[in-house]
GROMACS .gro file of C-alpha atoms in nm:
model
  154
    1MET     CA    1   0.000   0.000   0.000
    2ARG     CA    2   0.118   0.352  -0.078
    3ILE     CA    3   0.077   0.639   0.164
    4ILE     CA    4  -0.058   0.945  -0.019
    5VAL     CA    5  -0.121   1.283   0.147
    6ILE     CA    6  -0.304   1.580   0.001
    7THR     CA    7  -0.206   1.919   0.142
    8PRO     CA    8  -0.469   2.149   0.291
    9SER     CA    9  -0.596   2.414   0.049
   10ASP     CA   10  -0.457   2.694   0.265
   11PHE     CA   11  -0.096   2.725   0.376
   12VAL     CA   12  -0.005   2.586   0.717
   13VAL     CA   13   0.254   2.722   0.962
   14GLU     CA   14   0.592   2.554   0.892
   15GLU     CA   15   0.431   2.352   0.613
   16ALA     CA   16   0.754   2.270   0.430
   17LEU     CA   17   0.907   2.143   0.756
   18LYS     CA   18   0.605   1.923   0.815
   19ILE     CA   19   0.613   1.794   0.458
   20ASN     CA   20   0.983   1.708   0.488
   21ARG     CA   21   0.909   1.524   0.814
   22LEU     CA   22   0.628   1.324   0.650
   23PHE     CA   23   0.868   1.214   0.376
   24GLU     CA   24   1.130   1.123   0.637
   25CYS     CA   25   0.866   0.902   0.802
   26GLY     CA   26   0.795   0.713   0.478
   27LEU     CA   27   0.541   0.919   0.285
   28ASP     CA   28   0.522   0.783  -0.070
   29ARG     CA   29   0.344   1.066  -0.250
   30LEU     CA   30   0.242   1.423  -0.169
   31HIS     CA   31  -0.029   1.598  -0.366
   32LEU     CA   32   0.045   1.971  -0.350
   33ARG     CA   33  -0.299   2.132  -0.373
   34LYS     CA   34  -0.326   2.508  -0.317
   35PRO     CA   35  -0.616   2.612  -0.545
   36ASP     CA   36  -0.649   2.971  -0.419
   37SER     CA   37  -0.277   3.049  -0.407
   38GLY     CA   38  -0.055   3.230  -0.650
   39LEU     CA   39   0.233   3.086  -0.847
   40GLY     CA   40   0.491   3.263  -0.629
   41GLU     CA   41   0.342   3.127  -0.307
   42VAL     CA   42   0.339   2.770  -0.435
   43GLU     CA   43   0.692   2.802  -0.570
   44ALA     CA   44   0.816   2.942  -0.236
   45LEU     CA   45   0.671   2.638  -0.059
   46LEU     CA   46   0.840   2.404  -0.307
   47GLN     CA   47   1.173   2.579  -0.259
   48ASN     CA   48   1.154   2.505   0.113
   49ILE     CA   49   1.093   2.133   0.061
   50ASP     CA   50   1.404   1.918   0.041
   51PRO     CA   51   1.475   1.863  -0.332
   52GLN     CA   52   1.535   1.492  -0.273
   53TYR     CA   53   1.155   1.462  -0.237
   54TYR     CA   54   1.056   1.648  -0.554
   55SER     CA   55   1.008   1.325  -0.749
   56LYS     CA   56   0.741   1.224  -0.495
   57ILE     CA   57   0.538   1.543  -0.533
   58ARG     CA   58   0.236   1.569  -0.760
   59ILE     CA   59   0.116   1.927  -0.824
   60HIS     CA   60  -0.249   2.026  -0.882
   61ASP     CA   61  -0.191   2.380  -1.016
   62TYR     CA   62   0.089   2.564  -1.196
   63PHE     CA   63   0.208   2.268  -1.400
   64GLU     CA   64   0.507   2.471  -1.518
   65LEU     CA   65   0.652   2.419  -1.168
   66ALA     CA   66   0.633   2.042  -1.220
   67GLU     CA   67   0.864   2.076  -1.518
   68LYS     CA   68   1.092   2.339  -1.359
   69TYR     CA   69   1.151   2.134  -1.040
   70SER     CA   70   1.129   1.785  -1.197
   71LEU     CA   71   0.835   1.693  -0.978
   72GLY     CA   72   0.679   1.348  -0.982
   73GLY     CA   73   0.392   1.458  -1.200
   74VAL     CA   74   0.074   1.659  -1.232
   75HIS     CA   75  -0.277   1.603  -1.106
   76LEU     CA   76  -0.564   1.689  -1.337
   77ASN     CA   77  -0.895   1.815  -1.202
   78ARG     CA   78  -1.187   2.035  -1.299
   79ARG     CA   79  -0.974   2.353  -1.275
   80ASN     CA   80  -0.682   2.208  -1.469
   81ALA     CA   81  -0.814   1.939  -1.699
   82LEU     CA   82  -0.541   1.933  -1.965
   83TYR     CA   83  -0.168   1.869  -1.961
   84GLU     CA   84   0.041   1.823  -2.275
   85GLY     CA   85   0.377   1.748  -2.112
   86ASN     CA   86   0.554   1.418  -2.054
   87LEU     CA   87   0.529   1.389  -1.677
   88SER     CA   88   0.317   1.124  -1.511
   89LYS     CA   89  -0.050   1.217  -1.461
   90THR     CA   90  -0.313   1.145  -1.198
   91ARG     CA   91  -0.670   1.270  -1.192
   92SER     CA   92  -0.969   1.343  -0.971
   93CYS     CA   93  -1.296   1.174  -1.067
   94HIS     CA   94  -1.636   1.256  -0.924
   95THR     CA   95  -1.851   0.994  -1.098
   96LEU     CA   96  -1.813   0.623  -1.156
   97GLU     CA   97  -1.854   0.688  -1.528
   98GLU     CA   98  -1.531   0.895  -1.527
   99LEU     CA   99  -1.344   0.590  -1.395
  100ARG     CA  100  -1.409   0.409  -1.719
  101TYR     CA  101  -1.167   0.642  -1.903
  102ILE     CA  102  -0.853   0.638  -1.694
  103GLU     CA  103  -0.599   0.451  -1.901
  104ASP     CA  104  -0.364   0.751  -1.933
  105TYR     CA  105  -0.326   0.799  -1.558
  106GLU     CA  106  -0.096   0.641  -1.300
  107TYR     CA  107  -0.390   0.644  -1.057
  108VAL     CA  108  -0.709   0.837  -0.992
  109PHE     CA  109  -0.896   0.970  -0.690
  110LEU     CA  110  -1.267   0.913  -0.658
  111SER     CA  111  -1.454   1.156  -0.436
  112PRO     CA  112  -1.649   1.230  -0.237
  113VAL     CA  113  -1.677   0.874  -0.112
  114PHE     CA  114  -1.790   0.998   0.229
  115ASN     CA  115  -1.964   1.314   0.342
  116SER     CA  116  -1.695   1.580   0.355
  117ILE     CA  117  -1.564   1.698   0.689
  118SER     CA  118  -1.374   1.990   0.531
  119LYS     CA  119  -1.633   2.125   0.286
  120TYR     CA  120  -1.974   2.235   0.405
  121ASP     CA  121  -2.268   2.061   0.239
  122TYR     CA  122  -2.052   1.830   0.026
  123PRO     CA  123  -2.212   1.486   0.065
  124SER     CA  124  -2.099   1.154  -0.076
  125ASN     CA  125  -2.186   1.095  -0.440
  126PHE     CA  126  -2.212   0.719  -0.401
  127THR     CA  127  -2.394   0.450  -0.211
  128GLU     CA  128  -2.199   0.159  -0.067
  129GLU     CA  129  -2.378  -0.071  -0.312
  130GLU     CA  130  -2.273   0.138  -0.613
  131LEU     CA  131  -1.910   0.139  -0.502
  132LEU     CA  132  -1.901  -0.234  -0.435
  133GLN     CA  133  -2.069  -0.311  -0.764
  134PHE     CA  134  -1.813  -0.105  -0.953
  135ILE     CA  135  -1.499  -0.196  -0.758
  136THR     CA  136  -1.548  -0.568  -0.696
  137PRO     CA  137  -1.465  -0.672  -1.057
  138GLN     CA  138  -1.152  -0.452  -1.044
  139LEU     CA  139  -1.038  -0.616  -0.722
  140GLU     CA  140  -1.097  -0.961  -0.866
  141ALA     CA  141  -0.884  -0.862  -1.167
  142ARG     CA  142  -0.628  -0.720  -0.920
  143GLU     CA  143  -0.632  -0.380  -1.091
  144PRO     CA  144  -0.544  -0.087  -0.862
  145TYR     CA  145  -0.811   0.167  -0.775
  146TYR     CA  146  -0.758   0.443  -0.524
  147LEU     CA  147  -1.034   0.598  -0.321
  148LYS     CA  148  -0.977   0.939  -0.169
  149ALA     CA  149  -1.086   0.980   0.193
  150ASP     CA  150  -0.860   0.752   0.394
  151TYR     CA  151  -0.912   0.446   0.178
  152ILE     CA  152  -0.664   0.326  -0.077
  153ILE     CA  153  -0.757   0.003  -0.249
  154GLN     CA  154  -0.489  -0.192  -0.436
   0.00000   0.00000   0.00000
């Protein structure tokens, strides 16, 4: 199993220090997600993260930073749906139908699986039955599927 962390949307006190510590403790992948931040703010955070971890960072915005710092890839979402570069890609999906078209991605996130605790009035999109019906054949075929919200299924 891989340990994947998504940063909070807003900056956190000593965030780079905390990110470095997570990597020291065995973090496999960090998704750098700062949707309301400027390019300079995101780049400043990156510059304070130990460069040895850059290959483990996936960026959600400002894809030019992924190329500049040789990051581990980019994460596509509704805000940033296209990427023409050569870095590895991941993606956020919000319907089971979207999961049928994921061959170009290293992995995908499916959300919200549970009612959100960080976003007001953001309930789950799926019933347990729908998820099991969709995921069970994938598990039997031993294909990896990742579910955002504390569950990673491999």
